[in-house]
Short mmCIF file of C-alpha atoms and ligand atoms in Angstrom, two decimals:
data_model
loop_
_atom_site.label_atom_id
_atom_site.label_comp_id
_atom_site.label_asym_id
_atom_site.label_seq_id
_atom_site.Cartn_x
_atom_site.Cartn_y
_atom_site.Cartn_z
CA MET A 1123 -24.14 5.75 -16.92
CA LYS A 1124 -21.05 6.68 -14.93
CA LEU A 1125 -21.09 6.08 -11.21
CA VAL A 1126 -18.14 7.80 -9.61
CA LYS A 1127 -17.29 6.14 -6.37
CA PHE A 1128 -14.27 6.91 -4.31
CA SER A 1129 -14.13 4.78 -1.24
CA LEU A 1130 -10.62 4.65 0.07
CA ILE A 1131 -11.04 1.80 2.49
CA ILE A 1132 -9.10 2.87 5.54
CA THR A 1133 -8.65 0.46 8.41
CA ALA A 1134 -11.05 -1.98 6.75
CA THR A 1135 -8.54 -3.63 4.45
CA ALA A 1136 -6.80 -5.01 7.41
CA LEU A 1137 -9.28 -4.48 10.18
CA LEU A 1138 -7.58 -5.05 13.50
CA LEU A 1139 -9.81 -7.17 15.64
CA TRP A 1140 -10.66 -7.31 19.27
CA GLY A 1141 -10.64 -3.62 19.87
CA CYS A 1142 -7.22 -2.91 18.43
CA ALA A 1143 -8.55 -0.23 16.10
CA PRO A 1144 -9.10 2.85 18.33
CA ASP A 1145 -12.33 4.78 18.48
CA GLU A 1146 -12.62 7.74 16.11
CA PRO A 1147 -10.71 10.46 18.03
CA ASP A 1148 -11.32 14.14 17.56
CA HIS A 1149 -9.46 15.43 14.53
CA GLU A 1150 -8.27 18.64 16.10
CA PRO A 1151 -4.84 19.43 14.60
CA VAL A 1152 -2.28 19.09 17.35
CA GLY A 1153 0.08 22.08 17.69
CA SER A 1154 1.19 23.71 14.47
CA THR A 1155 1.68 20.53 12.46
CA PRO A 1156 1.09 21.05 8.71
CA TYR A 1157 -1.17 18.02 8.61
CA VAL A 1158 -4.40 16.97 10.32
CA ARG A 1159 -3.64 14.85 13.37
CA SER A 1160 -5.62 13.68 16.38
CA SER A 1161 -4.56 13.80 20.00
CA SER A 1162 -3.98 10.50 21.81
CA THR A 1163 -6.71 8.09 22.67
CA VAL A 1164 -5.63 5.95 25.60
CA ARG A 1165 -7.16 2.64 26.60
CA ASN A 1166 -6.33 0.05 29.26
CA ASP A 1167 -6.55 -3.30 27.53
CA SER A 1168 -7.12 -6.23 29.90
CA ALA A 1169 -6.47 -8.90 27.25
CA THR A 1170 -2.92 -7.71 26.65
CA LYS A 1171 -2.45 -6.15 30.11
CA SER A 1172 -1.27 -3.05 28.23
CA VAL A 1173 -2.07 0.58 27.78
CA ILE A 1174 -2.91 1.21 24.10
CA THR A 1175 -2.06 4.75 23.00
CA SER A 1176 -3.31 5.65 19.51
CA GLN A 1177 -3.07 8.69 17.32
CA GLU A 1178 -4.41 9.24 13.81
CA SER A 1179 -3.61 11.55 10.95
CA TYR A 1180 -4.56 12.20 7.35
CA GLN A 1181 -1.39 12.04 5.28
CA LEU A 1182 -0.27 10.38 1.99
CA GLY A 1183 -3.83 10.89 0.77
CA THR A 1184 -5.07 8.36 3.28
CA HIS A 1185 -6.08 7.76 6.91
CA ILE A 1186 -3.24 6.75 9.20
CA VAL A 1187 -3.56 5.06 12.60
CA ILE A 1188 -0.60 4.37 14.88
CA SER A 1189 -1.29 2.31 18.03
CA ILE A 1190 1.44 1.65 20.62
CA TYR A 1191 1.08 -1.05 23.28
CA ASP A 1192 3.09 -0.53 26.47
CA GLU A 1193 2.88 -0.69 30.27
CA ASN A 1194 2.15 3.04 30.32
CA GLN A 1195 0.76 5.70 27.98
CA ALA A 1196 3.14 6.32 25.08
CA SER A 1197 4.77 9.74 24.91
CA ASN A 1198 3.59 12.40 22.48
CA GLU A 1199 7.24 12.65 21.43
CA VAL A 1200 7.20 9.30 19.61
CA PHE A 1201 4.05 10.30 17.72
CA ASP A 1202 5.63 13.67 16.83
CA ALA A 1203 8.62 11.82 15.38
CA VAL A 1204 6.43 9.37 13.46
CA PHE A 1205 4.08 11.90 11.88
CA ASP A 1206 6.94 14.30 11.08
CA GLU A 1207 8.78 11.45 9.30
CA ILE A 1208 5.66 10.64 7.27
CA TYR A 1209 5.31 14.34 6.43
CA ASN A 1210 8.96 14.57 5.34
CA TYR A 1211 8.61 11.54 3.09
CA GLU A 1212 5.41 12.90 1.59
CA GLN A 1213 7.24 16.17 0.81
CA MET A 1214 9.95 14.10 -0.89
CA ILE A 1215 7.95 11.43 -2.73
CA SER A 1216 4.49 12.74 -3.59
CA LYS A 1217 3.87 13.34 -7.28
CA ASN A 1218 0.76 15.33 -6.31
CA ILE A 1219 2.72 18.16 -4.64
CA ASP A 1220 4.69 20.72 -6.71
CA SER A 1221 8.47 20.70 -6.38
CA THR A 1222 8.82 17.53 -4.34
CA ILE A 1223 11.90 15.60 -5.43
CA VAL A 1224 9.80 13.12 -7.42
CA ASP A 1225 8.06 16.10 -9.02
CA GLN A 1226 11.50 17.50 -9.97
CA ILE A 1227 12.47 14.13 -11.48
CA ASN A 1228 9.24 14.21 -13.53
CA VAL A 1229 9.65 17.85 -14.60
CA ASN A 1230 13.20 17.04 -15.81
CA ALA A 1231 12.16 13.94 -17.77
CA GLY A 1232 14.03 13.90 -21.08
CA VAL A 1233 16.07 16.93 -19.94
CA GLU A 1234 18.50 16.07 -17.14
CA SER A 1235 19.06 13.83 -14.16
CA VAL A 1236 18.19 14.91 -10.62
CA VAL A 1237 20.37 14.23 -7.56
CA VAL A 1238 18.22 12.68 -4.82
CA PRO A 1239 18.61 11.78 -1.10
CA GLU A 1240 19.86 8.25 -0.48
CA PRO A 1241 16.57 6.90 0.99
CA LEU A 1242 14.72 7.89 -2.19
CA PHE A 1243 17.50 6.49 -4.39
CA LYS A 1244 17.28 3.14 -2.54
CA LEU A 1245 13.46 3.16 -2.84
CA ILE A 1246 13.62 3.67 -6.61
CA GLU A 1247 16.34 1.01 -6.87
CA ASN A 1248 13.98 -1.40 -5.07
CA ALA A 1249 11.10 -0.38 -7.31
CA LEU A 1250 13.17 -1.29 -10.40
CA HIS A 1251 14.00 -4.64 -8.82
CA PHE A 1252 10.29 -5.40 -8.46
CA SER A 1253 9.75 -4.38 -12.07
CA GLU A 1254 12.42 -6.90 -13.09
CA VAL A 1255 11.05 -9.79 -11.01
CA SER A 1256 7.47 -9.07 -12.08
CA ASN A 1257 8.48 -8.77 -15.74
CA GLY A 1258 7.17 -5.22 -15.84
CA ALA A 1259 3.77 -5.87 -14.21
CA PHE A 1260 4.91 -3.47 -11.51
CA ASP A 1261 6.26 -0.28 -13.10
CA VAL A 1262 6.70 3.04 -11.26
CA SER A 1263 6.88 4.88 -14.59
CA ILE A 1264 3.12 4.19 -14.75
CA GLY A 1265 2.35 7.86 -14.13
CA PRO A 1266 1.10 8.82 -17.65
CA LEU A 1267 -1.55 6.07 -17.46
CA VAL A 1268 -2.51 6.96 -13.88
CA GLU A 1269 -2.94 10.60 -14.87
CA LEU A 1270 -4.89 9.67 -18.03
CA TRP A 1271 -7.42 7.51 -16.16
CA GLY A 1272 -7.65 9.88 -13.17
CA ILE A 1273 -8.95 7.05 -10.98
CA GLY A 1274 -9.53 8.25 -7.42
CA THR A 1275 -10.25 11.78 -8.68
CA SER A 1276 -13.45 13.42 -9.84
CA ASP A 1277 -12.06 13.42 -13.43
CA ALA A 1278 -12.01 9.62 -13.64
CA ALA A 1279 -13.20 8.51 -17.10
CA VAL A 1280 -12.47 5.83 -19.71
CA PRO A 1281 -9.88 7.37 -22.06
CA ASP A 1282 -10.04 6.91 -25.85
CA PRO A 1283 -7.83 4.10 -27.26
CA VAL A 1284 -5.47 6.50 -29.05
CA SER A 1285 -4.69 8.37 -25.79
CA ILE A 1286 -4.10 5.04 -24.05
CA ASP A 1287 -1.61 3.97 -26.72
CA GLU A 1288 0.17 7.34 -26.45
CA ALA A 1289 0.39 6.95 -22.66
CA ILE A 1290 1.62 3.34 -22.87
CA ALA A 1291 4.49 4.57 -25.08
CA LYS A 1292 5.67 6.75 -22.14
CA VAL A 1293 5.65 3.87 -19.61
CA ASP A 1294 8.82 1.78 -19.45
CA PHE A 1295 10.86 1.17 -16.29
CA ASN A 1296 13.90 0.41 -18.50
CA LYS A 1297 13.96 4.14 -19.29
CA ILE A 1298 14.52 5.04 -15.63
CA HIS A 1299 18.29 5.47 -15.22
CA LEU A 1300 20.05 5.48 -11.82
CA ASP A 1301 23.63 6.66 -11.25
CA SER A 1302 24.79 5.38 -7.84
CA ASP A 1303 27.97 7.50 -7.92
CA LYS A 1304 26.05 10.73 -8.42
CA MET A 1305 22.96 9.41 -6.49
CA SER A 1306 20.93 10.69 -9.43
CA VAL A 1307 17.77 9.62 -11.26
CA TYR A 1308 16.96 10.31 -14.92
CA LEU A 1309 13.80 9.62 -16.90
CA GLU A 1310 14.93 9.14 -20.49
CA GLU A 1311 11.85 10.43 -22.35
CA PRO A 1312 9.97 13.73 -22.02
CA ASP A 1313 6.50 13.34 -20.41
CA MET A 1314 7.56 10.25 -18.43
CA ILE A 1315 6.03 10.39 -14.94
CA MET A 1316 7.27 8.46 -11.93
CA ASP A 1317 4.54 7.39 -9.49
CA LEU A 1318 5.71 5.64 -6.31
CA GLY A 1319 2.16 5.16 -5.01
CA ALA A 1320 2.43 1.38 -5.12
CA ILE A 1321 5.57 1.00 -3.00
CA ALA A 1322 6.14 4.14 -0.92
CA LYS A 1323 3.55 3.54 1.80
CA GLY A 1324 5.16 0.19 2.58
CA TYR A 1325 8.61 1.80 2.67
CA ILE A 1326 7.36 4.58 4.95
CA ALA A 1327 5.69 2.02 7.26
CA ASP A 1328 9.08 0.26 7.65
CA GLU A 1329 10.69 3.61 8.53
CA VAL A 1330 7.94 4.32 11.09
CA LYS A 1331 8.60 0.93 12.70
CA GLN A 1332 12.26 1.88 13.19
CA ILE A 1333 11.26 5.15 14.88
CA ILE A 1334 8.90 3.34 17.27
CA LEU A 1335 11.66 0.84 18.19
CA GLN A 1336 14.21 3.64 18.61
CA HIS A 1337 11.87 5.26 21.13
CA GLY A 1338 11.97 2.06 23.17
CA TYR A 1339 8.55 0.63 22.30
CA GLU A 1340 8.33 -3.03 21.29
CA SER A 1341 4.67 -3.58 20.34
CA ALA A 1342 2.68 -1.44 17.94
CA ILE A 1343 0.43 -1.42 14.90
CA VAL A 1344 1.24 0.89 11.98
CA ASN A 1345 -1.71 1.27 9.61
CA LEU A 1346 -1.13 3.52 6.61
CA GLY A 1347 -4.43 3.33 4.73
CA GLY A 1348 -4.64 -0.44 4.90
CA ASN A 1349 -0.88 -1.00 4.58
CA VAL A 1350 -0.52 -2.70 7.97
CA LEU A 1351 2.72 -3.43 9.79
CA MET A 1352 2.77 -5.14 13.18
CA VAL A 1353 5.76 -4.13 15.32
CA GLY A 1354 6.87 -7.03 17.54
CA ASN A 1355 4.43 -9.44 19.12
CA LYS A 1356 1.11 -8.57 20.70
CA PRO A 1357 1.78 -8.37 24.46
CA ASN A 1358 0.66 -11.40 26.51
CA SER A 1359 -0.84 -12.92 23.37
CA VAL A 1360 0.02 -15.63 20.90
CA SER A 1361 -0.27 -13.31 17.91
CA TRP A 1362 -1.93 -10.26 16.41
CA SER A 1363 -5.25 -10.99 14.71
CA VAL A 1364 -5.77 -9.14 11.46
CA GLY A 1365 -8.98 -9.21 9.46
CA VAL A 1366 -8.69 -9.59 5.68
CA ARG A 1367 -11.36 -7.44 4.05
CA ASN A 1368 -14.22 -8.92 2.06
CA PRO A 1369 -13.69 -7.29 -1.36
CA LEU A 1370 -17.37 -7.64 -2.22
CA SER A 1371 -18.85 -5.96 0.81
CA GLU A 1372 -19.54 -2.25 1.00
CA SER A 1373 -18.90 -2.31 4.73
CA THR A 1374 -15.64 -3.04 6.45
CA SER A 1375 -16.53 -6.67 7.01
CA HIS A 1376 -13.84 -9.24 6.56
CA LEU A 1377 -13.78 -12.70 5.07
CA GLY A 1378 -11.01 -14.12 7.17
CA ILE A 1379 -8.69 -13.60 10.11
CA LEU A 1380 -4.95 -13.92 9.98
CA ALA A 1381 -2.68 -14.59 12.99
CA LEU A 1382 0.55 -12.63 12.50
CA ASN A 1383 3.64 -11.61 14.46
CA ASP A 1384 6.17 -8.87 13.74
CA ASN A 1385 5.39 -8.62 10.06
CA SER A 1386 3.33 -6.83 7.48
CA ILE A 1387 0.19 -7.40 5.47
CA VAL A 1388 -0.54 -5.26 2.42
CA THR A 1389 -3.57 -5.72 0.22
CA SER A 1390 -4.31 -4.51 -3.30
CA GLY A 1391 -7.85 -4.93 -4.55
CA ILE A 1392 -10.44 -3.68 -6.95
CA TYR A 1393 -12.54 -2.08 -4.20
CA GLU A 1394 -10.13 0.62 -3.00
CA ARG A 1395 -10.22 3.21 -5.77
CA PHE A 1396 -12.52 2.82 -8.73
CA PHE A 1397 -15.30 4.23 -10.86
CA GLU A 1398 -18.00 2.42 -12.78
CA GLU A 1399 -19.13 3.20 -16.30
CA ASP A 1400 -21.72 1.21 -18.23
CA ASN A 1401 -21.62 -1.42 -15.46
CA VAL A 1402 -17.89 -1.95 -15.81
CA ARG A 1403 -15.68 -1.27 -12.75
CA TYR A 1404 -12.40 0.49 -13.56
CA HIS A 1405 -10.01 0.28 -10.56
CA HIS A 1406 -6.55 1.75 -9.91
CA LEU A 1407 -4.34 -1.30 -10.60
CA ILE A 1408 -3.22 -0.71 -14.16
CA ASN A 1409 -1.58 -3.20 -16.53
CA PRO A 1410 1.35 -1.28 -18.07
CA ARG A 1411 1.09 -3.38 -21.26
CA THR A 1412 -2.61 -2.94 -22.00
CA GLY A 1413 -2.96 0.48 -20.42
CA TYR A 1414 -6.21 -0.66 -18.79
CA PRO A 1415 -7.05 -1.54 -15.18
CA GLU A 1416 -6.18 -5.24 -15.01
CA GLN A 1417 -9.30 -7.39 -15.32
CA ASN A 1418 -8.39 -10.93 -14.31
CA GLU A 1419 -9.68 -13.63 -11.99
CA LEU A 1420 -8.64 -11.73 -8.85
CA LEU A 1421 -10.63 -9.45 -6.58
CA ALA A 1422 -7.73 -8.80 -4.22
CA VAL A 1423 -4.41 -10.14 -3.10
CA SER A 1424 -2.77 -9.73 0.32
CA ILE A 1425 0.97 -10.12 0.68
CA ILE A 1426 2.45 -11.08 4.04
CA SER A 1427 6.16 -10.21 4.41
CA ASN A 1428 8.69 -9.05 6.96
CA GLU A 1429 9.24 -5.72 5.25
CA SER A 1430 6.15 -3.70 4.37
CA MET A 1431 7.84 -2.20 1.29
CA ILE A 1432 8.11 -5.70 -0.19
CA GLY A 1433 4.44 -6.37 0.57
CA ASP A 1434 3.34 -3.08 -0.94
CA ALA A 1435 5.21 -3.53 -4.21
CA LEU A 1436 4.27 -7.20 -4.54
CA SER A 1437 0.57 -6.64 -3.74
CA THR A 1438 0.36 -4.47 -6.86
CA ALA A 1439 2.68 -6.63 -8.98
CA VAL A 1440 0.98 -9.92 -8.12
CA PHE A 1441 -2.49 -8.48 -8.67
CA VAL A 1442 -1.54 -7.31 -12.18
CA MET A 1443 0.23 -10.65 -12.92
CA GLY A 1444 -2.87 -12.67 -12.02
CA LEU A 1445 -3.14 -15.91 -10.04
CA ASP A 1446 -0.83 -18.30 -11.92
CA LYS A 1447 2.16 -16.02 -12.53
CA GLY A 1448 1.58 -14.23 -9.22
CA TYR A 1449 1.52 -17.47 -7.24
CA GLU A 1450 4.68 -18.64 -9.01
CA LEU A 1451 6.47 -15.35 -8.20
CA VAL A 1452 5.45 -15.45 -4.51
CA GLN A 1453 6.60 -19.06 -4.20
CA SER A 1454 9.98 -18.14 -5.68
CA LEU A 1455 10.62 -15.52 -2.96
CA GLU A 1456 11.88 -16.07 0.63
CA ASN A 1457 9.64 -15.04 3.56
CA VAL A 1458 6.79 -13.90 1.33
CA GLU A 1459 3.30 -15.40 1.51
CA ALA A 1460 0.03 -14.47 -0.16
CA ILE A 1461 -3.73 -14.80 0.10
CA PHE A 1462 -5.53 -14.62 -3.25
CA ILE A 1463 -9.24 -13.76 -3.30
CA LEU A 1464 -10.88 -14.75 -6.59
CA ARG A 1465 -13.99 -13.54 -8.41
CA ASP A 1466 -15.40 -17.08 -8.24
CA MET A 1467 -15.32 -16.82 -4.41
CA ARG A 1468 -12.32 -19.11 -3.95
CA VAL A 1469 -9.62 -18.10 -1.46
CA ILE A 1470 -6.14 -19.51 -2.10
CA ALA A 1471 -3.37 -19.14 0.50
CA THR A 1472 0.26 -20.07 -0.08
CA PRO A 1473 1.23 -23.15 1.99
CA ASN A 1474 3.17 -21.46 4.80
CA ILE A 1475 0.39 -18.99 5.68
CA LYS A 1476 -2.58 -21.32 5.27
CA SER A 1477 -2.62 -22.60 8.83
CA SER A 1478 -2.56 -19.00 10.18
CA PHE A 1479 -5.62 -17.99 8.17
CA LYS A 1480 -9.20 -18.70 9.29
CA LEU A 1481 -12.04 -18.14 6.83
CA VAL A 1482 -15.05 -16.58 8.62
CA ASN A 1483 -17.35 -15.83 5.70
CA ASN A 1484 -19.10 -18.89 4.23
CA ASP A 1485 -19.77 -17.16 0.91
CA PHE A 1486 -16.12 -17.93 0.16
CA VAL A 1487 -14.36 -21.31 0.04
CA MET A 1488 -10.72 -22.15 0.78
CA GLU A 1489 -8.98 -24.10 -1.94
CA ASP A 1490 -5.44 -25.27 -2.57
CA TYR A 1491 -3.65 -23.93 -5.62
CA HIS A 1492 -3.35 -26.39 -8.42
P1 LIG B 2877 -1.31 -0.12 -4.45
O1 LIG B 2877 -1.61 -1.33 -5.23
O2 LIG B 2877 -0.22 -0.19 -3.44
O3 LIG B 2877 -0.89 1.05 -5.44
C1 LIG B 2877 -1.74 1.41 -6.49
C2 LIG B 2877 -1.23 2.76 -6.93
O4 LIG B 2877 0.02 2.56 -7.59
C3 LIG B 2877 -2.17 3.38 -7.91
O5 LIG B 2877 -2.95 4.35 -7.21
C4 LIG B 2877 -1.21 4.04 -8.90
O6 LIG B 2877 -0.80 5.27 -8.38
C5 LIG B 2877 -0.03 3.11 -8.92
N1 LIG B 2877 -0.10 1.97 -9.85
C6 LIG B 2877 -1.17 1.51 -10.53
N2 LIG B 2877 -0.81 0.46 -11.30
C7 LIG B 2877 0.53 0.25 -11.11
C8 LIG B 2877 1.49 -0.67 -11.61
N3 LIG B 2877 1.13 -1.62 -12.49
N4 LIG B 2877 2.77 -0.57 -11.18
C9 LIG B 2877 3.14 0.39 -10.28
N5 LIG B 2877 2.28 1.30 -9.77
C10 LIG B 2877 0.99 1.23 -10.17
N6 LIG B 2877 -3.47 9.89 -2.92
C11 LIG B 2877 -4.31 10.95 -2.97
O7 LIG B 2877 -5.48 10.77 -3.30
N7 LIG B 2877 -3.88 12.22 -2.68
C12 LIG B 2877 -2.60 12.46 -2.30
O8 LIG B 2877 -2.23 13.59 -2.04
C13 LIG B 2877 -1.69 11.36 -2.21
N8 LIG B 2877 -0.40 11.58 -1.83
C14 LIG B 2877 0.43 10.50 -1.73
C15 LIG B 2877 1.76 10.69 -1.32
C16 LIG B 2877 2.62 9.62 -1.19
C17 LIG B 2877 4.04 9.86 -0.75
C18 LIG B 2877 2.14 8.29 -1.46
C19 LIG B 2877 3.03 7.09 -1.28
C20 LIG B 2877 0.84 8.09 -1.90
C21 LIG B 2877 -0.02 9.19 -2.03
N9 LIG B 2877 -1.34 9.02 -2.44
C22 LIG B 2877 -2.18 10.09 -2.53
C23 LIG B 2877 -1.81 7.72 -2.94
C24 LIG B 2877 -2.61 7.02 -1.94
O9 LIG B 2877 -1.84 6.84 -0.78
C25 LIG B 2877 -3.04 5.63 -2.46
O10 LIG B 2877 -3.54 4.90 -1.41
C26 LIG B 2877 -1.89 4.84 -3.05
O11 LIG B 2877 -1.23 5.35 -4.10
C27 LIG B 2877 -2.57 3.53 -3.53
O12 LIG B 2877 -2.06 2.58 -2.74
P2 LIG B 2877 -2.92 1.28 -2.52
O13 LIG B 2877 -2.33 0.65 -1.31
O14 LIG B 2877 -4.35 1.60 -2.52
O15 LIG B 2877 -2.66 0.41 -3.84
MG1 LIG B 2878 1.27 -1.61 -3.49
#
């Protein structure tokens, strides 16, 4: 029996506590923007002695919430700049839209290289770095397997083993060639497909942070479908409080609360995009070697980092690597911490983040890694 379930957890993955997440605003498109966007919701917040101005949109295939904390209501101009930037990146990076630059790279696989804008070149360069450090667990040439499984779409189904083997043969980050002189990208084999879904939201969140700072705001929360980036410190507060989602609950309840400042938390888990068939859950985090959604001891992993792009790429990489290799990788990197949530209900935090994390759900138990 196949149960198709598509629950893209929106603000739940990193639920912002104490009223940070704004009420559901009306979703009337504002002006002639080519994407659905709300008008501002404005709230006076006594705890932070700030005015919280929030706007939401539906872009990148997910729900986006931007909340700016300031003495006065934030201008519409900063939100225009933010949502336009997200739109421009989506038009550059999405593999789901015809003739984006990533689509052109894919269409020219095995044919010729494509000259790309520098931001995209740098993003792909970073993606290849994470493939190297994760020994291929993270691989943006994953596209043939993502398309084959169709997870997150109504066509999601378990492919036959022969098709999986054929798709695996088209996945290999070593066959992505970059030429920094020409600023070009080339996929060596026909039918290779680049999919930046596991790193681009984090990159875009970092870009959005720069726009908010350039407009003179110092405190904000950028939430791109659960890819959460805190800008600055929470006004008149010790820290931001971010809820880490309970992977086993249907609702947006959380199992713990994390105190963070001026950094990012990105979570990858088996509850975001999946379907079930014959009581087996097939989620969207695919092992490039086996061609199957990775079934290991993890339910989810959250990466805390200064840059959201790093957190986004590593959340996927570390999930696919599993606890032991993932923990080792995180420990080898500067300014990167992790919270591992295991199927056996253990929660393991890396040493430097442990004291900032408070478990609030007694079904789970904190344990040190050993
Ligand atoms: P992550 O762990 O960050 O990423 C998982 C995604 O990465 C998977 O969905 C798959 O695409 C890919 N992936 C799976 N395994 C691996 C691996 N081993 N290595 C590398 N990558 C892997 N979604 C839609 O439904 N419709 C859209 O139109 C749409 N447009 C998008 C446009 C852009 C520019 C971006 C960045 C994403 C878009 N998405 C779209 C995807 C959507 O935003 C998902 O939320 C996102 O891809 C999954 O991110 P995540 O944080 O849930 O999981
Ligand atoms: Mg990711």
